[in-house]
Short mmCIF file of C-alpha atoms in Angstrom, two decimals:
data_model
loop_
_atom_site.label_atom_id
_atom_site.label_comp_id
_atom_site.label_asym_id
_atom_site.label_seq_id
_atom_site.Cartn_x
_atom_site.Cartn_y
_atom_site.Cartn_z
CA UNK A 1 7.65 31.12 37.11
CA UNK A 2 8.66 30.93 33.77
CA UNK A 3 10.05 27.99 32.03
CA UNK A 4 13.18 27.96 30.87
CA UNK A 5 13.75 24.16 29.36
CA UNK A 6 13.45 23.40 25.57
CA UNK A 7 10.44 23.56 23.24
CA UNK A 8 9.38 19.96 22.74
CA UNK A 9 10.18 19.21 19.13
CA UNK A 10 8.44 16.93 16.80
CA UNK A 11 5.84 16.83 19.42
CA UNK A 12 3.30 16.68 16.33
CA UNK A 13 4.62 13.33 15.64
CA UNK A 14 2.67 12.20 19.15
CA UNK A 15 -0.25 12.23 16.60
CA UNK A 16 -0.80 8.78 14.44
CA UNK A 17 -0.69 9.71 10.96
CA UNK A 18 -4.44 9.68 9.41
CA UNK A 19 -5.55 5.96 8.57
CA UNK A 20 -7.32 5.34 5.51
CA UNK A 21 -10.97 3.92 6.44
CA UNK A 22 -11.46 0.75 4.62
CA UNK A 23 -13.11 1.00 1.36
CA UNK A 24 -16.74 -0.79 1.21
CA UNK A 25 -16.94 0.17 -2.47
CA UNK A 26 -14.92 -2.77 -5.04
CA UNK A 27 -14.18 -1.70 -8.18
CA UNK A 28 -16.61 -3.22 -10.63
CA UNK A 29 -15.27 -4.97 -13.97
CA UNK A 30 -16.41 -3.47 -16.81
CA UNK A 31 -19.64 -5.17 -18.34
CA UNK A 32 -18.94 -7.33 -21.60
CA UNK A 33 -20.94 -6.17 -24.90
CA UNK A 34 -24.21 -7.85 -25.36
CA UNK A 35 -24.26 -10.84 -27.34
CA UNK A 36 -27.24 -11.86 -29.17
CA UNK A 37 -28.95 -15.15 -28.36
CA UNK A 38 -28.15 -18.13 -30.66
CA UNK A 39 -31.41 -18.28 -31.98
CA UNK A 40 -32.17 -14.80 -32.20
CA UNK A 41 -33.15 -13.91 -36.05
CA UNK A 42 -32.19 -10.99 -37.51
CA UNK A 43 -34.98 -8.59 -38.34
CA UNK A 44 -35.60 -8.30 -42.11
CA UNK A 45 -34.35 -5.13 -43.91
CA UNK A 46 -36.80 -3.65 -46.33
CA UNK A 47 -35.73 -2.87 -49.96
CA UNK A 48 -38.36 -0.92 -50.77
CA UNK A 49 -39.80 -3.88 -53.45
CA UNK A 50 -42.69 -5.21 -53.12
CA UNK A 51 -42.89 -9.24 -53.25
CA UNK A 52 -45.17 -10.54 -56.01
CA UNK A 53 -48.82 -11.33 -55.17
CA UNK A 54 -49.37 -15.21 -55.54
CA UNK A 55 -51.56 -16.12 -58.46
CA UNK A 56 -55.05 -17.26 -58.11
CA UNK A 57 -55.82 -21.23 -57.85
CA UNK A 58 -57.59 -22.03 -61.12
CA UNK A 59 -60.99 -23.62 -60.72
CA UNK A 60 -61.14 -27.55 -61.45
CA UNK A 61 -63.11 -27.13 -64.46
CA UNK A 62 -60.15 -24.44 -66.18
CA UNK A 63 -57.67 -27.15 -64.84
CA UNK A 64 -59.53 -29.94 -66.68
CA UNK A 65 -60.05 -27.79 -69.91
CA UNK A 66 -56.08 -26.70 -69.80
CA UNK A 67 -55.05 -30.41 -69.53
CA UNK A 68 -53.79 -32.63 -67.15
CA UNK A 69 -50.40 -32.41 -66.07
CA UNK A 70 -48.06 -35.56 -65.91
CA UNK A 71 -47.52 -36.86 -62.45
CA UNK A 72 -43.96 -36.98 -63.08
CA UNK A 73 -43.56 -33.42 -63.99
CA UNK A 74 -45.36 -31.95 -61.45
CA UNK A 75 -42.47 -30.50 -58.43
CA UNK A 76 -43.24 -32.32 -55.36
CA UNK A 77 -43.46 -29.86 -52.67
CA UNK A 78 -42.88 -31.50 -48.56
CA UNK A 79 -44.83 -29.69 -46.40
CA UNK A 80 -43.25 -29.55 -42.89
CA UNK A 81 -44.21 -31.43 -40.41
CA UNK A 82 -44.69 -30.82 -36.76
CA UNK A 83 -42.97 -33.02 -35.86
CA UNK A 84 -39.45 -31.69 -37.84
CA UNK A 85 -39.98 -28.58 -36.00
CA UNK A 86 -38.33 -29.57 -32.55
CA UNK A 87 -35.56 -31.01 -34.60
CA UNK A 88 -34.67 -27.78 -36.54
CA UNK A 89 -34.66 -25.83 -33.14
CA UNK A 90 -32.53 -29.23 -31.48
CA UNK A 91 -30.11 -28.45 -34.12
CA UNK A 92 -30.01 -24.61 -33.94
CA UNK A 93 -29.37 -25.19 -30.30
CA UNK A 94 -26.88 -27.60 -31.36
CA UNK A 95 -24.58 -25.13 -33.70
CA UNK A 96 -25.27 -22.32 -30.99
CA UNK A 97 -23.53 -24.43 -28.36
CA UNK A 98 -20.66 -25.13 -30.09
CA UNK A 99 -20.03 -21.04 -30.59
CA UNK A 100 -17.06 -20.25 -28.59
CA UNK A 101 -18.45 -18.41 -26.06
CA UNK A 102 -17.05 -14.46 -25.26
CA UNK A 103 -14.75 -14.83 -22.15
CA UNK A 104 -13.37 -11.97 -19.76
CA UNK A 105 -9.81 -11.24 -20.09
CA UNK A 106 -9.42 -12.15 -16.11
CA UNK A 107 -8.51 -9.28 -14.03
CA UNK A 108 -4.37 -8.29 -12.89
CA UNK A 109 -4.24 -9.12 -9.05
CA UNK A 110 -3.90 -5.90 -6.64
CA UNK A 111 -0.15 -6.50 -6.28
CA UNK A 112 0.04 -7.03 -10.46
CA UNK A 113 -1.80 -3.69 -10.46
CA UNK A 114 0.69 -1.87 -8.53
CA UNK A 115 3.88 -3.46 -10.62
CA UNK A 116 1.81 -1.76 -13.98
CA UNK A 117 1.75 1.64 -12.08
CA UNK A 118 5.36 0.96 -11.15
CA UNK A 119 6.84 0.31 -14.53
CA UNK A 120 4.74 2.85 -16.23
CA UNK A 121 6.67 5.49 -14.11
CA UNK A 122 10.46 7.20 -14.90
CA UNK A 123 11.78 5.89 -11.44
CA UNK A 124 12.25 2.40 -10.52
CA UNK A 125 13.39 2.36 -6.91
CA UNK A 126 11.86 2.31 -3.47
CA UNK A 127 13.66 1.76 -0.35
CA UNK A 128 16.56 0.75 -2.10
CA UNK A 129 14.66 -2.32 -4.09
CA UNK A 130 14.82 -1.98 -7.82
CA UNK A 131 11.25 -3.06 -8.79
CA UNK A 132 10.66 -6.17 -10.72
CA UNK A 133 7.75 -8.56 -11.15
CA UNK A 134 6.48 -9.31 -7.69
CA UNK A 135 5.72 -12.95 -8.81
CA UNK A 136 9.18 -14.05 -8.85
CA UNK A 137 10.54 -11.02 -7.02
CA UNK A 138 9.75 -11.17 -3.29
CA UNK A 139 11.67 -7.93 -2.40
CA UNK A 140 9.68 -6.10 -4.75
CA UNK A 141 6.37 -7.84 -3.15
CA UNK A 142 6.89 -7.00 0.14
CA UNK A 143 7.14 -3.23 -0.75
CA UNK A 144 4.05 -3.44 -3.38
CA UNK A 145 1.85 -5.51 -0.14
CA UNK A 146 2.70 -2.46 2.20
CA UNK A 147 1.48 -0.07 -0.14
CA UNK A 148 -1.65 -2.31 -0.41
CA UNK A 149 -1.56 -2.62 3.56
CA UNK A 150 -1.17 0.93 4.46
CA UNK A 151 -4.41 1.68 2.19
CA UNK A 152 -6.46 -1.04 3.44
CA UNK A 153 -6.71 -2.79 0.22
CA UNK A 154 -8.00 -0.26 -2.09
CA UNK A 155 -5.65 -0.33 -4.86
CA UNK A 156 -6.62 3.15 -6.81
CA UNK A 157 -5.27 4.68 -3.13
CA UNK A 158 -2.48 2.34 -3.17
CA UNK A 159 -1.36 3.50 -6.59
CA UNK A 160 -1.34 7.05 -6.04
CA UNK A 161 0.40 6.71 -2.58
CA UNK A 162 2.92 4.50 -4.96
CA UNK A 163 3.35 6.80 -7.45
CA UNK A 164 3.69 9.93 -5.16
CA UNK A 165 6.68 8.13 -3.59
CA UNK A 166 8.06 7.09 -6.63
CA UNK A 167 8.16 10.98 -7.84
CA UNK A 168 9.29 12.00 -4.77
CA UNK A 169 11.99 9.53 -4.45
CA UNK A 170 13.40 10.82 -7.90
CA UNK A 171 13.53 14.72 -6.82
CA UNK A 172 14.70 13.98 -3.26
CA UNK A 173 17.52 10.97 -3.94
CA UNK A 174 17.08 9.62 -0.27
CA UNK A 175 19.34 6.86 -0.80
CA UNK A 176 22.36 9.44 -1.72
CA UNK A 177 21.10 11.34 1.64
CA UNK A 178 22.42 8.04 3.43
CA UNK A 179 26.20 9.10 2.56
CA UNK A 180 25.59 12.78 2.57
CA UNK A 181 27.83 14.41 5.29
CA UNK A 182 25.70 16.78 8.03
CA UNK A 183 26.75 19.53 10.44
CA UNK A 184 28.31 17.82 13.42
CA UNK A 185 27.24 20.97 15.37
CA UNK A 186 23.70 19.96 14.51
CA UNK A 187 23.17 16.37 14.64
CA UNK A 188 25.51 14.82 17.04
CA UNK A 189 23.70 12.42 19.22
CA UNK A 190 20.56 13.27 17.66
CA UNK A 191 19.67 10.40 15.95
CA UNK A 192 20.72 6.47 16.06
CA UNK A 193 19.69 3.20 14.20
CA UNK A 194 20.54 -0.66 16.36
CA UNK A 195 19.49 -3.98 15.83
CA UNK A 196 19.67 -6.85 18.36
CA UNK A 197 18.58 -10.63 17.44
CA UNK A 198 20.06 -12.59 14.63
CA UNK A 199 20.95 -10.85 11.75
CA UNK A 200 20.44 -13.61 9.24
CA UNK A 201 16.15 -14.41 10.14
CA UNK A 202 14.30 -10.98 10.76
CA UNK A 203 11.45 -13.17 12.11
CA UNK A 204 14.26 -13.08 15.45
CA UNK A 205 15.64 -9.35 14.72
CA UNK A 206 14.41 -5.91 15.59
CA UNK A 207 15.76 -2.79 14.62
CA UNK A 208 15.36 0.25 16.26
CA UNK A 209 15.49 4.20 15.43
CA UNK A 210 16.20 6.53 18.09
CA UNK A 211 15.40 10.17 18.20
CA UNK A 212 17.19 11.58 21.20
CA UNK A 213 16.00 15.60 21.14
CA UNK A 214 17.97 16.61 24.66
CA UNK A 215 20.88 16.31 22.91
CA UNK A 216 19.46 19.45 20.75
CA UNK A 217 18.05 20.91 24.10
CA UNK A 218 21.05 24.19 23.52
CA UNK A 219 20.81 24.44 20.19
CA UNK A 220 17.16 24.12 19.20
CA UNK A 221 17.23 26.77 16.60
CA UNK A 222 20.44 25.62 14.96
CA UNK A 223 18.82 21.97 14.53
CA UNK A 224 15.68 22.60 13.73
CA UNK A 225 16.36 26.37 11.69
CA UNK A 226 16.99 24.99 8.39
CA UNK A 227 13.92 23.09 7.64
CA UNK A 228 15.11 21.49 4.27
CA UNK A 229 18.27 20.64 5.97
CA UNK A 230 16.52 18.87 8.96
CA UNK A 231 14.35 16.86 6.64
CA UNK A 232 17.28 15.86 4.55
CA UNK A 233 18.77 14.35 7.89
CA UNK A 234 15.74 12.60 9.35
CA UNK A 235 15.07 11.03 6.23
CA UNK A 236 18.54 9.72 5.79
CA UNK A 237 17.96 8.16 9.37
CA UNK A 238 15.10 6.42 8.40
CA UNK A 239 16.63 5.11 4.99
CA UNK A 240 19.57 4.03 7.51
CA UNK A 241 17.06 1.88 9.41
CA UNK A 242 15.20 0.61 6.66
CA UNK A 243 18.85 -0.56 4.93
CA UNK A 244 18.81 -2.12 8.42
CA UNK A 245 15.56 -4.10 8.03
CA UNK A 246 17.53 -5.55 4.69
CA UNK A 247 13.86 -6.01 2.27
CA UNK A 248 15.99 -6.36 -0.87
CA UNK A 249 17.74 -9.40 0.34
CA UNK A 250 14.34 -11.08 1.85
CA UNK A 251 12.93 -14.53 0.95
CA UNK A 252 9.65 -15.02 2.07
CA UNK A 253 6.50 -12.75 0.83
CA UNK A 254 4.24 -10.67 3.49
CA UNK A 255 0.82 -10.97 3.72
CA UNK A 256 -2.23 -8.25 5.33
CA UNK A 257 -1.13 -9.38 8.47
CA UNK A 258 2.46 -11.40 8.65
CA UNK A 259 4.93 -8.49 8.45
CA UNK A 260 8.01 -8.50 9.91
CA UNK A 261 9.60 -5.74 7.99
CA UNK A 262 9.52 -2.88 10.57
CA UNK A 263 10.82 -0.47 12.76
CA UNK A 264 10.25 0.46 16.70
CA UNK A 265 10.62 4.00 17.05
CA UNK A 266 12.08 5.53 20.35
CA UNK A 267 11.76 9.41 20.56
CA UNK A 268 13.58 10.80 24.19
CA UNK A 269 12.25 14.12 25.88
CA UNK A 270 14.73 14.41 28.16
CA UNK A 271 15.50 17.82 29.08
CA UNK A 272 12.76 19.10 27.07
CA UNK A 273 10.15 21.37 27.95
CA UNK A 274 6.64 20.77 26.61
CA UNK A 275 5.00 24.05 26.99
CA UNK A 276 6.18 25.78 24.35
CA UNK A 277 7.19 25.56 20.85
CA UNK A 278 9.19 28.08 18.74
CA UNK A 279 7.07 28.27 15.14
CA UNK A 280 10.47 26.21 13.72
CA UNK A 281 9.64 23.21 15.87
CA UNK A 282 6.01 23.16 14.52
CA UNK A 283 7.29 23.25 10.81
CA UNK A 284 9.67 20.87 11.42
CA UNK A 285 7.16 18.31 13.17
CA UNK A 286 4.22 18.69 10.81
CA UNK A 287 6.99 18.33 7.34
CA UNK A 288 7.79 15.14 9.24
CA UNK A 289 5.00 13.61 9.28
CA UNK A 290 4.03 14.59 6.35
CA UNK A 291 6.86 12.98 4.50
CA UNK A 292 7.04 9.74 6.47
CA UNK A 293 3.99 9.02 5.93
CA UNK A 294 3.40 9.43 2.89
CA UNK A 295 6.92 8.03 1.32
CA UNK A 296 6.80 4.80 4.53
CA UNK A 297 3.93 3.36 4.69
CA UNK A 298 3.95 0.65 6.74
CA UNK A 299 7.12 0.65 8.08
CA UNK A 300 6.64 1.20 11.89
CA UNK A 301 6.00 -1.44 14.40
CA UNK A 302 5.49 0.67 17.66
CA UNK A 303 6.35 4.59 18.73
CA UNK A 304 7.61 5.10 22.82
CA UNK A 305 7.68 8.43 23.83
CA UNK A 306 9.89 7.98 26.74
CA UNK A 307 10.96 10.59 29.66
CA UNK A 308 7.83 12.82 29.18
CA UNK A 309 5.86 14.19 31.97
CA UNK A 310 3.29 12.38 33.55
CA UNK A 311 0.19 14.70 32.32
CA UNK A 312 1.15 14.01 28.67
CA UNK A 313 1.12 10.56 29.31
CA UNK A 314 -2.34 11.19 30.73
CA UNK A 315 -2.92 13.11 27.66
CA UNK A 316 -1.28 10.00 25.46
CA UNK A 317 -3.87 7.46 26.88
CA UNK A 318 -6.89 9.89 26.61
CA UNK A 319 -6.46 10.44 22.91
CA UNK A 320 -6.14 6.44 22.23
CA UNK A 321 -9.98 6.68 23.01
CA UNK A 322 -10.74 8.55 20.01
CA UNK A 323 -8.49 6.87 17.68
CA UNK A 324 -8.09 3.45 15.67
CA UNK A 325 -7.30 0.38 17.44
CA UNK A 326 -4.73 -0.55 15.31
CA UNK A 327 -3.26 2.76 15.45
CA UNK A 328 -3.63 3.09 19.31
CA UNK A 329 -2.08 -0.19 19.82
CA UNK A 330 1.62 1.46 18.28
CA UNK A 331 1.81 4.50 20.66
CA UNK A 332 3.46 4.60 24.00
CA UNK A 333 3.87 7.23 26.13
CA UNK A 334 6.48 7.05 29.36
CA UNK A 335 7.53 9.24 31.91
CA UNK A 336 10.56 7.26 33.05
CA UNK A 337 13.05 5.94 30.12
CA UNK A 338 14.20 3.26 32.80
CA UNK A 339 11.06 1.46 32.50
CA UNK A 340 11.36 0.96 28.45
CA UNK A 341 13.45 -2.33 28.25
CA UNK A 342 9.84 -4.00 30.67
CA UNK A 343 7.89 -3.53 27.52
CA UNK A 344 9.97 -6.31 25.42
CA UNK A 345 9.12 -8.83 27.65
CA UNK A 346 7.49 -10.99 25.33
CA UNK A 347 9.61 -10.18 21.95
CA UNK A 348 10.43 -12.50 19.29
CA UNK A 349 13.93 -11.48 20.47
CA UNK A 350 14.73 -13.50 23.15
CA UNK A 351 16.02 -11.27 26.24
CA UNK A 352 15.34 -8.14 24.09
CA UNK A 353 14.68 -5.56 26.85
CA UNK A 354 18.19 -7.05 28.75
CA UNK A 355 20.20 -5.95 25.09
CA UNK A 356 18.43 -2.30 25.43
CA UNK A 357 21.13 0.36 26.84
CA UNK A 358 20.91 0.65 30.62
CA UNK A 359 19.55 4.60 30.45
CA UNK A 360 16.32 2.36 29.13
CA UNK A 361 16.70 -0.64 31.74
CA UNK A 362 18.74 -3.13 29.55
CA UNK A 363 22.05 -4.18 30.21
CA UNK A 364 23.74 -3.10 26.52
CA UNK A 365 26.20 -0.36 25.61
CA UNK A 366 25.30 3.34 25.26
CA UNK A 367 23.55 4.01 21.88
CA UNK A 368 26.78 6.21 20.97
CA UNK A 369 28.88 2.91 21.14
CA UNK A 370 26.31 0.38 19.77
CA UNK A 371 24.37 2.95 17.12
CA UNK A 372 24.52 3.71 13.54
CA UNK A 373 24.01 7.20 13.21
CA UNK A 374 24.26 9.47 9.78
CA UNK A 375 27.59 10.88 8.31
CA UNK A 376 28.59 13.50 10.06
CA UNK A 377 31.41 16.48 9.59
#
């Protein structure tokens, strides 16, 4: 029998975006210009003029017949000594150490690096933080260190991943995409953005984006038809969530590994069928993931994929074999939705999965009354 429920949609984005593999190769600083020795003598040019030969010794007996020569007239030549030798080299040694020596202009820091690619390019914003020196800017270190993060450290990746988004952030405009009015018909109930915790310390806040595709279950091709248009709105959700997170107002820098600065992810199947999808679904999922992750690195804590069938959860926890650890860790398939508020147990939040709405096992409102969502007319 045939079935008759939804194509899944974004079901592409069950895939972990590819992880760079840690470079092994550091960039080597280029190798200062020989410098010659102290005592190292220059080698003697040739003029092309012979030096005079020395003149003969005259025998005594011509030196008696010429006539003696007064002792006082006669130049008194020093012969050196061996023992003034040392000395001459002692103070050769001496003027060579007092040279200044040639020193190394020291090397900009990976985060310094990615503030000189930042400046040197026509657009200045990123996630709605005008970039300034990350020494005395921590907004504008947090987004330089994720950049750094997402690439595993190697900075030439970093930059280009930097500068992508930076040129892409000056075509697209995201931020005016965040007031930009969509088709109600479209993207009601589609997409919401909630926080729980205290608003004031995101060490004890979470904020969460929530893709809820059964509300596009009977009207798939309307949603999803218009490719640009779709893109436009999920992007303007995720901008919504990242205003959310609230970088440009933080205080304290991130590190490789201390990052509070992200987003869980909740994407709902409900109602949707997972055998088949229209070629508009497929476009839509792979320009997703495409432009998240190349324009947010960074930026997502954990991904549950919540009321899907059991044998794609099956499916879920077989492909976490075959990928990255770190990457495995933020992907969680469900069948039941119900069950989602269990895995906040241990949250910074206190009583997180109790704030959840109850279709996910909290005790909160519905996301309609507690969500942001994107303009819509």
């Amino acid at each position: 029998m045939a079935d008759n429920k939804p194509q899944a949609p974004l079901a592409a984005e069950t895939q972990p975006a590819v992880e760079t593999a840690p470079s092994t190769t550091a960039e080597a600083p280029a190798a200062p210009a020989p410098v010659p020795a102290a005592d190292e003598k220059p080698v003697p040019v040739s003029t092309g003029t012979s030096a005079p030969a020395a003149e003969p010794t005259p025998a005594p007996e011509a030196a008696a017949a010429a006539g003696a020569v007064p002792a006082a007239a006669a130049p008194k030549v020093e012969e050196p000594t061996s023992a003034s030798a040392p000395a001459a080299e002692a103070k050769k040694d001496e003027a060579a150490g007092s040279a200044p020596a040639e020193v190394a202009a020291p090397k900009a820091s990976p985060i310094q690096q990615l503030w000189a690619a930042a400046k040197a390019h026509s657009h200045s914003e990123i996630w709605g933080v005008t970039l300034a020196d990350p020494e005395s800017h921590v907004p504008s270190q947090i987004v330089f260190q994720k950049y750094l993060n997402a690439n595993d450290g190697d900075v030439p990746k970093a930059v280009d991943q930097l500068t992508k988004t930076l040129t892409w952030r000056a075509q697209a405009k995201p931020l005016e995409l965040v007031t930009k009015a969509f088709s109600k018909d479209k993207f009601a109930g589609l997409g919401y953005v909630t926080s729980y915790g205290d608003a004031a310390d995101q060490q004890k806040r979470e904020v969460f984006t929530w893709n809820i595709y059964g509300a596009a279950a009977k009207r798939m091709s309307e949603t999803f038809g218009n490719l640009d248009e779709f893109i436009e709105w999920r992007v303007a959700l995720q901008e919504l969530g990242i205003q959310t997170l609230n970088i440009g107002a933080a205080t304290k820098p991130i590190t490789a590994t201390e990052d509070p600065y992200k987003i869980y992810q909740v994407h709902d199947y409900q109602s949707i069928s997972f055998l088949r999808q229209s070629a508009e679904v497929k476009a839509a999922s792979t320009k997703t993931i495409a432009v998240l992750a190349q324009n947010y690195p960074e930026l997502l804590k954990e991904k549950f994929f919540v009321n899907v069938p059991a044998i794609m959860g099956f499916m879920y926890g077989f492909m976490k074999l075959f990928v990255a650890t770190k990457t495995a860790k933020k992907f969680h398939p469900m069948t039941y939705g119900s069950g989602l508020a269990k895995e906040f147990a241990d949250a910074s939040v206190e009583g997180l999965g109790e704030k959840l709405p109850q279709a996910y096992g909290g005790k909160g409102g519905d996301l309609a009354t507690e969500g942001k969502t994107t303009e819509l007319a």
